[in-house]
Coordinates of C-alpha atoms in Angstrom, one line a residue:
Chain A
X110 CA 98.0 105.3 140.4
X111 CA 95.3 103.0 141.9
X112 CA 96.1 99.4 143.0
X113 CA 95.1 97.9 139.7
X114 CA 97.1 99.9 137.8
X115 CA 100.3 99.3 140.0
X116 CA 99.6 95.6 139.7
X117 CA 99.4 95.7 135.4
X118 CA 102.5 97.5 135.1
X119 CA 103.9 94.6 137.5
X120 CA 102.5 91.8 135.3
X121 CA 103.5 93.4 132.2
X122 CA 107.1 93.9 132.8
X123 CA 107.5 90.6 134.7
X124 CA 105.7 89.3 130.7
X125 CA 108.6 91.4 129.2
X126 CA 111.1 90.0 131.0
X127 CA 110.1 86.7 129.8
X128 CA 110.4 87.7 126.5
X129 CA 112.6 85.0 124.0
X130 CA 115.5 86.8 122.7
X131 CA 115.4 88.4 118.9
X132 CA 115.6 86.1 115.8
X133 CA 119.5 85.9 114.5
X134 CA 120.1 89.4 112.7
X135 CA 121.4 88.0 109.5
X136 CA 118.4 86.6 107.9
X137 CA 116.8 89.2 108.8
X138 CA 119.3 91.2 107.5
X139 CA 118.9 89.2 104.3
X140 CA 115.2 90.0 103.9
X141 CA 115.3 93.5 105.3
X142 CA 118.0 94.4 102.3
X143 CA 116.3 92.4 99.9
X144 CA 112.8 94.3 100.6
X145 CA 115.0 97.7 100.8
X146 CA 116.5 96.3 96.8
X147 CA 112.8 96.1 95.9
X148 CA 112.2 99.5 96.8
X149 CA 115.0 101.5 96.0
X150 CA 115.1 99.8 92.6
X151 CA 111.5 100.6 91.7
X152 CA 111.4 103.8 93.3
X153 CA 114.9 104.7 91.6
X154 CA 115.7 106.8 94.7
X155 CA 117.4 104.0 96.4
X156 CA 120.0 105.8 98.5
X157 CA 121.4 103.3 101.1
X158 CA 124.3 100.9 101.1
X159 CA 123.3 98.7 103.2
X160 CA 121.0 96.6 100.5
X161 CA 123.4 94.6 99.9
X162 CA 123.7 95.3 96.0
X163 CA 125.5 98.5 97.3
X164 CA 129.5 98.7 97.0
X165 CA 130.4 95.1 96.7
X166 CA 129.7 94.9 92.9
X167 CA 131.1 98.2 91.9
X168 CA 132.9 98.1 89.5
X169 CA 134.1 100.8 87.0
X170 CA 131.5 102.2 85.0
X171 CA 131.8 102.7 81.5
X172 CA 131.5 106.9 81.0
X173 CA 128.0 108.1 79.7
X174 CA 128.2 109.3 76.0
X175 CA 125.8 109.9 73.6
X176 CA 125.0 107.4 71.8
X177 CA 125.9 108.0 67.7
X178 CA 124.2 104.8 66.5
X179 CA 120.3 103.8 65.7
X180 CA 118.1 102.2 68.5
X181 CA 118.0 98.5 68.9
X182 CA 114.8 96.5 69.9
X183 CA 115.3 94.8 73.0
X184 CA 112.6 93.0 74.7
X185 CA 112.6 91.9 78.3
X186 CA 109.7 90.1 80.7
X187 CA 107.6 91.0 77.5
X188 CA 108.5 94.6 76.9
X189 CA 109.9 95.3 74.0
X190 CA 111.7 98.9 73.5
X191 CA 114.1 100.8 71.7
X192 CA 117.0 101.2 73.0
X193 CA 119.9 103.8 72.0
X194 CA 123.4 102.1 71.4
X195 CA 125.8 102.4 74.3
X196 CA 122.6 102.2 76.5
X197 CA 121.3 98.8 78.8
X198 CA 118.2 97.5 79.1
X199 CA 118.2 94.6 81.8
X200 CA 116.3 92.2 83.1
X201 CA 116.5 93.1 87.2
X202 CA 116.5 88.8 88.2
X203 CA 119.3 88.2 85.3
X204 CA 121.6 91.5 86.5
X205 CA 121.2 90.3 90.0
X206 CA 119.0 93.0 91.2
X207 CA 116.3 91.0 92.7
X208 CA 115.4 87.6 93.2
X209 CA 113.1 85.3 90.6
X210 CA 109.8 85.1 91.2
X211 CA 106.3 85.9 89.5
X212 CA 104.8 88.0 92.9
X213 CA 103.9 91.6 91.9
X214 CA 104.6 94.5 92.7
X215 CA 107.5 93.5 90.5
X216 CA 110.6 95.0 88.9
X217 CA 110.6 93.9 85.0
X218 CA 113.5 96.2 83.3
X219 CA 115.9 98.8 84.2
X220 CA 117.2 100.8 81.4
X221 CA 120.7 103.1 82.2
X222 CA 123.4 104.4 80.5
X223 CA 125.8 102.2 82.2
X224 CA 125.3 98.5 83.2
X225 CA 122.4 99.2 85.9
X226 CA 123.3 96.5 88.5
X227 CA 126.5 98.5 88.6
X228 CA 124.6 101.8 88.9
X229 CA 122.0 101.1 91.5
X230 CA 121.4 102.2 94.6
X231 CA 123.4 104.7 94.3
X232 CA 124.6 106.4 91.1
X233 CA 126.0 109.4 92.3
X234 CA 128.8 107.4 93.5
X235 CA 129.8 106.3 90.1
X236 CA 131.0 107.4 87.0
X237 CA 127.5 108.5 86.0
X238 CA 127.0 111.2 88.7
X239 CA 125.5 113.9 87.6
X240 CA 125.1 113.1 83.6
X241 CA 123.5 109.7 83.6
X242 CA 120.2 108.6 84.1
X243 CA 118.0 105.4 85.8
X244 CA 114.6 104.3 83.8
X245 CA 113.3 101.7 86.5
X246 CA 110.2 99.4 84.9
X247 CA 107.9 97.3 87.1
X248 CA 104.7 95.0 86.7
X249 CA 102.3 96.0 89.2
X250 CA 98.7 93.7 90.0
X251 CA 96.2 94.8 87.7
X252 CA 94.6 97.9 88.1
X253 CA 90.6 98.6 87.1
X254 CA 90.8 101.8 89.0
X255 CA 92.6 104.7 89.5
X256 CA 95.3 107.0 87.4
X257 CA 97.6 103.2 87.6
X258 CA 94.7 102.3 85.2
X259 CA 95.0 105.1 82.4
X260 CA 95.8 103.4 78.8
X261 CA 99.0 103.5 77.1
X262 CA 100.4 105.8 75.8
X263 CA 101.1 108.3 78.4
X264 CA 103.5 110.9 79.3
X265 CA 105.8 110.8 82.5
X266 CA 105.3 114.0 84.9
X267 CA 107.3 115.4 87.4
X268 CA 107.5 113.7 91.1
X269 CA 107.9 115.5 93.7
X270 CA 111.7 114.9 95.2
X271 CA 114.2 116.8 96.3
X272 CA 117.6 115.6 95.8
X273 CA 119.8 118.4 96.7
X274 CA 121.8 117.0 99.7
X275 CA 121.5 113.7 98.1
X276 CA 125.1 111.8 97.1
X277 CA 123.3 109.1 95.3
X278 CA 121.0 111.2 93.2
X279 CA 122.6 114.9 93.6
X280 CA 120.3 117.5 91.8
X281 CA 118.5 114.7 90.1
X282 CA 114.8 115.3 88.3
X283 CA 112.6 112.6 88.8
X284 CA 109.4 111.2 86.6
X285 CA 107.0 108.6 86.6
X286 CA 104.2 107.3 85.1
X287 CA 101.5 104.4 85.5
X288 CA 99.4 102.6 82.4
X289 CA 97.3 99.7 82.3
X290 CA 98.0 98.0 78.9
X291 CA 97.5 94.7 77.6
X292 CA 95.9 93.6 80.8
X293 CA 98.7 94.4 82.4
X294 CA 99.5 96.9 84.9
X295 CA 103.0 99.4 85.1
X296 CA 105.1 101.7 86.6
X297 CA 107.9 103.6 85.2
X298 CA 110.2 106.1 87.3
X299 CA 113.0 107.9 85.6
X300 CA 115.6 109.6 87.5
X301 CA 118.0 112.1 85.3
X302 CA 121.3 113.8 86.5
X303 CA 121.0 117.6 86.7
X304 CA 124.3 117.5 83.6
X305 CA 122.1 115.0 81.2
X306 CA 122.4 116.5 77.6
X307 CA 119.0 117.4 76.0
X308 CA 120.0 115.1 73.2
X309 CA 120.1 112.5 75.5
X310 CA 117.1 113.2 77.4
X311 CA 115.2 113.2 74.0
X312 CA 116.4 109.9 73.5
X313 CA 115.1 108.9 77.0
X314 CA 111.8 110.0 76.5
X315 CA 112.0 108.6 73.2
X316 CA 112.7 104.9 74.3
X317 CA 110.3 105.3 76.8
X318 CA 107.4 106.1 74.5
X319 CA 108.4 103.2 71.8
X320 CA 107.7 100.4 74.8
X321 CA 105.3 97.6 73.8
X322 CA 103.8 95.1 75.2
X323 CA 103.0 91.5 75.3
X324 CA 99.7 90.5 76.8
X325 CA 100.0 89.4 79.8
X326 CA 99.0 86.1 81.8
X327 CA 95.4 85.9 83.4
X328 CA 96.4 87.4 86.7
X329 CA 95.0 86.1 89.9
X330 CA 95.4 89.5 91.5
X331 CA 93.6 92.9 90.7
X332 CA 93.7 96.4 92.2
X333 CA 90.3 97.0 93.0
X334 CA 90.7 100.4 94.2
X335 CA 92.6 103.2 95.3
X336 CA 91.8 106.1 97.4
X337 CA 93.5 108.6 99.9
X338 CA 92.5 108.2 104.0
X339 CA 94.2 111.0 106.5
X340 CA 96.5 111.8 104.0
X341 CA 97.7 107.7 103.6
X342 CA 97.2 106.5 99.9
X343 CA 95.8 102.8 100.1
X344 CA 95.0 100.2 97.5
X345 CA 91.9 97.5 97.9
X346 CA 93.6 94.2 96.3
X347 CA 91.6 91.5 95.3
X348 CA 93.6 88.0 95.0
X349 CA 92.9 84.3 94.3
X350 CA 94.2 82.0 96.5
X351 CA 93.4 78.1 97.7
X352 CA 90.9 79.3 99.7
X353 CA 89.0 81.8 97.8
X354 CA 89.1 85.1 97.6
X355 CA 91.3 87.4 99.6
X356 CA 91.0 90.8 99.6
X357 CA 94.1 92.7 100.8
X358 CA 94.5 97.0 102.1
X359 CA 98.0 98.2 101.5
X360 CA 99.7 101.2 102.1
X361 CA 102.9 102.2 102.2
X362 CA 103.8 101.3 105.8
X363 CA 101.5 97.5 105.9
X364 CA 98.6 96.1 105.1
X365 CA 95.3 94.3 106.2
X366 CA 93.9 91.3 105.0
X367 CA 90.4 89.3 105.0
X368 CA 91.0 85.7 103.4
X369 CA 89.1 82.3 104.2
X370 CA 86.3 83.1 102.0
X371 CA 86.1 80.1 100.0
X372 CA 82.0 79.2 100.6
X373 CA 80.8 81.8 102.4
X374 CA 77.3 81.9 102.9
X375 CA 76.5 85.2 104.8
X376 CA 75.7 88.6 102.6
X377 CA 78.9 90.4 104.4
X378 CA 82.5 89.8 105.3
X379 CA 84.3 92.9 106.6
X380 CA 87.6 94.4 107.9
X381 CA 88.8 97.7 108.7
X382 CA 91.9 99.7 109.0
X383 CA 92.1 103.1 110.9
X384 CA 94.1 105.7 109.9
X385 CA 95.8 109.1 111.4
X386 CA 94.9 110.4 114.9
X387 CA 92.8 112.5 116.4
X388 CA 90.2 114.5 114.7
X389 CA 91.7 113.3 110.9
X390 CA 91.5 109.5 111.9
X391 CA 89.3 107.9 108.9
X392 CA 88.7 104.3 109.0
X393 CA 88.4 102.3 105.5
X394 CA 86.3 99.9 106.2
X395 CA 86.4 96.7 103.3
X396 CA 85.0 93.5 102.5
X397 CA 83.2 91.0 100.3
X398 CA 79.5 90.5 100.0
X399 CA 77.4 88.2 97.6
X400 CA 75.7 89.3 94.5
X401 CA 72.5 90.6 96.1
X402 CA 73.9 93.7 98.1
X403 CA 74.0 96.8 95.8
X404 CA 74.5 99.5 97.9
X405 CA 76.5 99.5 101.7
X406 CA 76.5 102.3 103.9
X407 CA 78.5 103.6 107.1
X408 CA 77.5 105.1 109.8
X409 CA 80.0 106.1 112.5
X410 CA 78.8 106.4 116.2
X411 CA 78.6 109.8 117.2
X412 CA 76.2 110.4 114.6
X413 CA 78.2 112.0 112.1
X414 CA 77.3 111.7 108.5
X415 CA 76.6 108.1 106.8
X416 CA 79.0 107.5 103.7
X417 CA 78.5 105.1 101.3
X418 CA 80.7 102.4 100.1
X419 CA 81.7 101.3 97.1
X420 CA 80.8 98.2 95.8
X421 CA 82.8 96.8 93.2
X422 CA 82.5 93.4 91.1
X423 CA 85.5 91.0 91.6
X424 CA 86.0 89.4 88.2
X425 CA 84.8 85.8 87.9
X426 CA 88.3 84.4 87.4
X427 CA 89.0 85.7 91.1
X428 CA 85.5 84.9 92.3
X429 CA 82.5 84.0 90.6
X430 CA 80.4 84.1 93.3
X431 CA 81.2 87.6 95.7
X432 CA 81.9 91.1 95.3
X433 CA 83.4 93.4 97.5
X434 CA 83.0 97.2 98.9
X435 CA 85.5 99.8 100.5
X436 CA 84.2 102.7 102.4
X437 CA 86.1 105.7 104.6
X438 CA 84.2 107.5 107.4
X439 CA 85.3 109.6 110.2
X440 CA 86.8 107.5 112.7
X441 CA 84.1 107.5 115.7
X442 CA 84.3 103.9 116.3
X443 CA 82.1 101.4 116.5
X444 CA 81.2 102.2 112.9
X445 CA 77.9 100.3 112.0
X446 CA 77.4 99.2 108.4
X447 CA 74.3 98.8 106.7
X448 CA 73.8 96.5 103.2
X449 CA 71.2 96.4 101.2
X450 CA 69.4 94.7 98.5
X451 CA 68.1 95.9 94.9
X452 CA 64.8 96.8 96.6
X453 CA 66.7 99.0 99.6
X454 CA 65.9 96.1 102.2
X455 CA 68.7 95.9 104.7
X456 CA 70.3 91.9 103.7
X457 CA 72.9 92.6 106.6
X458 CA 74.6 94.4 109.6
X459 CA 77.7 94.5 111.2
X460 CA 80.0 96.7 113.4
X461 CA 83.1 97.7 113.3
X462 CA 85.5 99.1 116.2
X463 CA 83.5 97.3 119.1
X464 CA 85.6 94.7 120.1
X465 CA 85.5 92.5 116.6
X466 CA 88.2 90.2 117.7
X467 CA 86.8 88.8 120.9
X468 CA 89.0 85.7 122.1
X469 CA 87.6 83.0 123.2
X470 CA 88.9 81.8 126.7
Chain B
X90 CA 109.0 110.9 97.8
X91 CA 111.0 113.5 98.5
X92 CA 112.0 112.6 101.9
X93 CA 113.5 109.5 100.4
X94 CA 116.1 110.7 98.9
X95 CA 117.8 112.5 102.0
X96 CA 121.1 111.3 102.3
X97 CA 121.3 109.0 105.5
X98 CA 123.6 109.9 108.1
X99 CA 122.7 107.6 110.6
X100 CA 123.3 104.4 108.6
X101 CA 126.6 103.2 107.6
X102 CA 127.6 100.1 105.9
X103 CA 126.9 98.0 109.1
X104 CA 124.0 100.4 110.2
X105 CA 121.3 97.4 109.3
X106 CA 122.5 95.3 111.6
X107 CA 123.3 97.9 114.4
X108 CA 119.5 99.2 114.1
X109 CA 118.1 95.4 114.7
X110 CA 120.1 95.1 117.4
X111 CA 119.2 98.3 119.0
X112 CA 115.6 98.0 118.4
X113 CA 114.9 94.1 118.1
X114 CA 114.6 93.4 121.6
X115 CA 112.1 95.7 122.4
X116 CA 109.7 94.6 119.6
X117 CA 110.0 91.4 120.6
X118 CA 109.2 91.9 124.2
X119 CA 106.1 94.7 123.1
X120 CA 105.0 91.4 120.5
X121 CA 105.7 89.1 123.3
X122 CA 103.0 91.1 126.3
X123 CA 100.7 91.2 123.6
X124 CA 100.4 88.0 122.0
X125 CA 102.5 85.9 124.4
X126 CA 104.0 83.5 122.4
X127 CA 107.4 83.9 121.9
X128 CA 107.9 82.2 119.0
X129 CA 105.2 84.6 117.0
X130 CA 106.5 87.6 118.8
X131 CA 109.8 86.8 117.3
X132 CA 108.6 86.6 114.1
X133 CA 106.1 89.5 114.3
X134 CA 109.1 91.6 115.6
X135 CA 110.8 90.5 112.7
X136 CA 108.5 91.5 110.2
X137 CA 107.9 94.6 111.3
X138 CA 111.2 95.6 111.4
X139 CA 111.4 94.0 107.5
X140 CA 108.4 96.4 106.4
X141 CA 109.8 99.6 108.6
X142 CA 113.2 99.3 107.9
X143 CA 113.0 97.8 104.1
X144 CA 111.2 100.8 103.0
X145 CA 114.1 103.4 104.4
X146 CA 111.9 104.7 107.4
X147 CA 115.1 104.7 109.2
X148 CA 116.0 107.2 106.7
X149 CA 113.7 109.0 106.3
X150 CA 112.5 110.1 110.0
X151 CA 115.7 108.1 111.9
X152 CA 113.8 109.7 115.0
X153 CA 111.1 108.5 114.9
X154 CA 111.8 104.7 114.1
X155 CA 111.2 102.8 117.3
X156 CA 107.9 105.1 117.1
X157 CA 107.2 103.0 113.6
X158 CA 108.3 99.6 114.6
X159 CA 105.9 100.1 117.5
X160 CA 103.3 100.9 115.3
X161 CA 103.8 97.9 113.4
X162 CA 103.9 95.7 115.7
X163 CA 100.9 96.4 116.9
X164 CA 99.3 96.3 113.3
X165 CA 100.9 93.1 113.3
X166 CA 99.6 91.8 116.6
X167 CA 96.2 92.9 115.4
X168 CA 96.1 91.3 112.1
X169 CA 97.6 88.1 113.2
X170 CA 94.4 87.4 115.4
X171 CA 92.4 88.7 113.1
X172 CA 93.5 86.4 110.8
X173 CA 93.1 83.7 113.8
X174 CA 89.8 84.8 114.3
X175 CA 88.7 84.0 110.9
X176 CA 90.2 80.9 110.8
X177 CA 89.0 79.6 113.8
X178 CA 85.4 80.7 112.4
X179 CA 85.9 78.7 109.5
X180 CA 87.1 75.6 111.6
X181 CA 84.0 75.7 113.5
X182 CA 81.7 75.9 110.4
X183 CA 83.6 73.1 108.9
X184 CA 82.8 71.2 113.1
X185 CA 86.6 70.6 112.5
X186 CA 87.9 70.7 116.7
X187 CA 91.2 71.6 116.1
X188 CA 90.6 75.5 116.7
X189 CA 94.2 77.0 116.9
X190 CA 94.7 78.2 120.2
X191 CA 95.0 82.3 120.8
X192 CA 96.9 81.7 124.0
X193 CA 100.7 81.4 124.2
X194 CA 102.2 78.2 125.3
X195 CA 103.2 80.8 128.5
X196 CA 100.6 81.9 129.3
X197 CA 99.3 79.4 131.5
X198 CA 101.0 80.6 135.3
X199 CA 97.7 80.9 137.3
X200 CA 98.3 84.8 137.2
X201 CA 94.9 85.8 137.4
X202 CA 95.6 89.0 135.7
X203 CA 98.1 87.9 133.5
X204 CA 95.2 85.6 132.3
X205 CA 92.6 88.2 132.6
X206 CA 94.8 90.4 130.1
X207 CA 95.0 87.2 127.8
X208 CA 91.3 87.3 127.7
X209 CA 90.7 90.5 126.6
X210 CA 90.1 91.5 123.3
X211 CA 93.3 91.9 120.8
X212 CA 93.1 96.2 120.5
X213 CA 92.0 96.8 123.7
X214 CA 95.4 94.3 124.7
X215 CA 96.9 96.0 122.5
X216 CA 95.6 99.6 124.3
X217 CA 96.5 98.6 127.6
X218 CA 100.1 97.2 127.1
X219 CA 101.0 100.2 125.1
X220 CA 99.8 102.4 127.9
X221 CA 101.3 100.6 131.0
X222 CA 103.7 99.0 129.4
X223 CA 105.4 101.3 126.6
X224 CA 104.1 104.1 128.9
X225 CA 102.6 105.8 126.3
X226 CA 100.0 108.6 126.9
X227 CA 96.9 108.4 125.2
X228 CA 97.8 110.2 122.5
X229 CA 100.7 108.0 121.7
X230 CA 98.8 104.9 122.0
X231 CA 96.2 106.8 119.5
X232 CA 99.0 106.7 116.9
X233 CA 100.4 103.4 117.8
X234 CA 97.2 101.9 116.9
X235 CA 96.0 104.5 114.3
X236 CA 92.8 105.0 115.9
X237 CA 91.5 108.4 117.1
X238 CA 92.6 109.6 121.0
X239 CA 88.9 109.1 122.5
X240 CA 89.0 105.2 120.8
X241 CA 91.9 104.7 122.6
X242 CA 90.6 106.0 125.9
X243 CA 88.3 104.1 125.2
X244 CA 89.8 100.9 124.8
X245 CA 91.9 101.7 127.6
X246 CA 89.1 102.0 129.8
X247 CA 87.0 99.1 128.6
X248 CA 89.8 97.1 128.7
X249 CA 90.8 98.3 132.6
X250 CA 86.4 98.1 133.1
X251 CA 86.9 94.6 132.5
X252 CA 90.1 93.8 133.9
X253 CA 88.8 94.9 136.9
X254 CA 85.6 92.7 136.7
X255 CA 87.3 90.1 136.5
X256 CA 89.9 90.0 138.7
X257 CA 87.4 91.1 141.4
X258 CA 85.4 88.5 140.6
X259 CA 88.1 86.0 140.9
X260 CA 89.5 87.0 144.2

């Protein structure tokens, strides 16, 4: 280890041992469970009890029968569906399961054969067990892209989970779906218990397909796209905020943002997020650029094949005056990007992966 | 998905809280050699473990959590200065002079190196303090940073190339 070396791991320790103390655990306790409520709600897999919305309101469950009279029409957050007697079809903020608010991703209904807020996370350890069933509901931003776009109707498939060892969800099948309808964007995920009859299942699927839906509100925030890098599924999100357009990369794990584009003058504004390791790193590189770029294209630095990037028109209600683009390449950084106008001439350049976030000193 | 529904064993009832502990104070000192503001490393730390834990990674690979906080952090880190960095641009197109500062209220203890490492760019920061400081090989600070293992050599070494430039031509 040369002298420089020795002298860094000196100055970085002595920095660590200045380091403040962490932030009180309860709040972030508080936001940790109320994220985890989110999840495990929509995803109907929630398994933990340490949300918060675990055992303290258990209470007894009322036993899972089939139910003998007709469907009622129950409408919540602007679904409307048919829902068998005995069964409940809440709204998530009014049975406690999450806290008001407009911000999607969003939880809109939960439909169970008992009360669901005494149900979730976990109902393997309640009367339901292994004969009742979760329908989980949520608003997602608007999709113009991707299978979340398909129109409604559509039919849930099979996900891929394995609940075997589970003690919330023991044996349990799993479905979901995604539509676009109404300008509005969903998810459903169903979760049945290995000892639900057929007669109710049929009803399931039945008050899942008789949903309908109220148009929804001009949403300042669309999915732009959706694509797959080193085996990570990301979404390109394009949002309206004070200062313009934002465009947002998510992925399961986090996201990356590019915002402050309210009056931009220059043809490109970009970002990029790498992901994996090694020989499967890709990097998705994304941005906005003004009406006059038609076409962008990558090109990574060791020369190995230029990709093109899509370039996709933000509607006018998020920005009138920009698009944006999203391309993956192979991750040999500094990626250089090429656009170009309608007549091929290059408008701009820029590089990513060589130092793009220079301080100044 | 499937993953997700494996029963935990390692988190009971209390588990949340025993995790933050047991993993808090490290974030916040990997945030606080990177950004050096301990304010914002508290809050990066934090986040991250909001985003890590709130989606059940704990769960899911209890292993290999410290491995994902560390990873976030470091997203975080990185997106916070982006973030800065764009800001600042727009402050200086607008001639505003109130450009938010990108150096920690402690940062300023003469340390030549300690400000030479302030100076550097955010990633290769990033590269270097997960190396020598999380000892990480170069691999590890590959996946920290989701970037491919010669990037991160590379940032390693840039970031050392000019490390060394500049404290040589301080002293």
């Amino acid at each position: 280890m040369n002298d420089l070396e020795t002298r860094l791991r000196e100055v970085l320790n002595e920095e660590g041992a200045r380091a403040p103390s962490p932030l009180d655990p309860r709040g972030v306790i508080k936001r940790t469970r109320r994220r985890q409520a989110i999840v495990a709600a929509s995803a109907v897999l929630a398994v933990v009890a340490a949300t918060g919305l675990a055992f303290a309101g258990l209470r007894a469950v009322v036993p899972p029968a089939t139910p003998a009279a007709p469907s009622k029409e129950r409408t919540v957050n602007g679904v409307t569906m048919k829902v068998p007697a005995g069964w409940h079809l809440v709204d998530p903020v009014e049975a406690g399961l999450q806290p008001a608010g407009d911000t999607l991703p969003r939880l809109i209904g939960v439909l169970s054969v008992a009360e669901p807020s005494s149900v979730l996370p976990c109902p393997g350890r309640t009367a339901i067990g292994r004969n009742g069933f979760v329908l989980t509901l949520s608003e997602e931003p608007l999709a113009i892209d991707g299978a979340a776009a398909r129109p409604w109707p559509v039919d849930l498939e099979s996900m891929q989970a394995n609940g075997s060892d589970s003690a919330c969800y023991p044996e349990w099948e799993f479905l979901h779906a995604g539509w676009t309808t109404s300008g509005r964007t969903f998810e459903a995920r169903v979760g049945i218990g290995p000892d639900v009859t057929e007669e109710d299942r049929v009803l399931l699927l039945d008050a899942f397909a008789s949903m309908e839906f109220r148009q929804g509100q001009e949403r300042a925030s669309i999915v732009l796209a959706t694509g797959t890098a080193a085996g990570e599924d990301w979404e390109l999100i394009a949002t309206r905020d004070a200062d313009g357009l934002v465009l947002g990369l998510e992925w399961p794990s986090g996201g990356s943002g590019l915002g402050g584009l309210h009056d931009r003058k220059q043809p490109l504004y970009l970002t990029s997020h790498v992901f994996g390791s090694g020989h499967d790193a890709r990097v998705v590189v994304f941005g906005a650029v003004d009406p006059s770029v038609v076409r962008v294209e990558l090109f990574p630095a060791l020369g190995g094949p230029a990709e093109s990037a899509e370039v996709i028109d933000v509607p006018d209600r998020i920005d009138p005056q920009l698009n944006a683009f999203v391309g993956v390449a192979v991750a040999d950084l500094p990626v250089r990007l090429e656009a170009y106008d309608a007549a091929g001439t290059t408008v701009a350049q820029e590089t990513v992966g060589e130092d793009p976030e220079v301080q100044s000193s | 998905m499937g993953a997700m529904v494996t029963e935990r064993t390692h988190a009971e009832p209390k588990g949340l809280e025993d995790l933050y502990l047991r993993h808090a104070s490290s974030a916040v000192r990997l945030a606080f050699v990177i950004t050096g503001d301990g304010d914002l490393a508290r809050d990066i730390a934090q986040d991250a473990f909001v985003r890590v834990a709130g989606r059940f990674r704990h769960l899911r690979f209890p292993d290999a959590f410290d491995a994902y906080v560390r990873r976030t952090v470091a997203n975080l880190c990185t997106s916070h200065f982006r973030r800065a960095r764009l800001e600042r641009e727009y402050l200086e197109r607008e001639g505003a002079r109130g450009e938010p500062s990108l150096e920690g209220p402690d940062a300023s203890d003469g340390d030549e190196l300690r400000q030479a490492l302030r100076r550097l760019p955010i990633r290769q920061r990033t590269a270097i303090v997960l190396r020598y400081y999380e000892d990480l090989s170069e691999e590890g600070v590959a996946d920290a940073m989701r970037c491919s293992v010669p990037a991160a050599r590379s940032l390693i070494s840039r970031g050392m190339h000019t490390l060394r430039m500049i404290v040589k031509g301080d002293t």
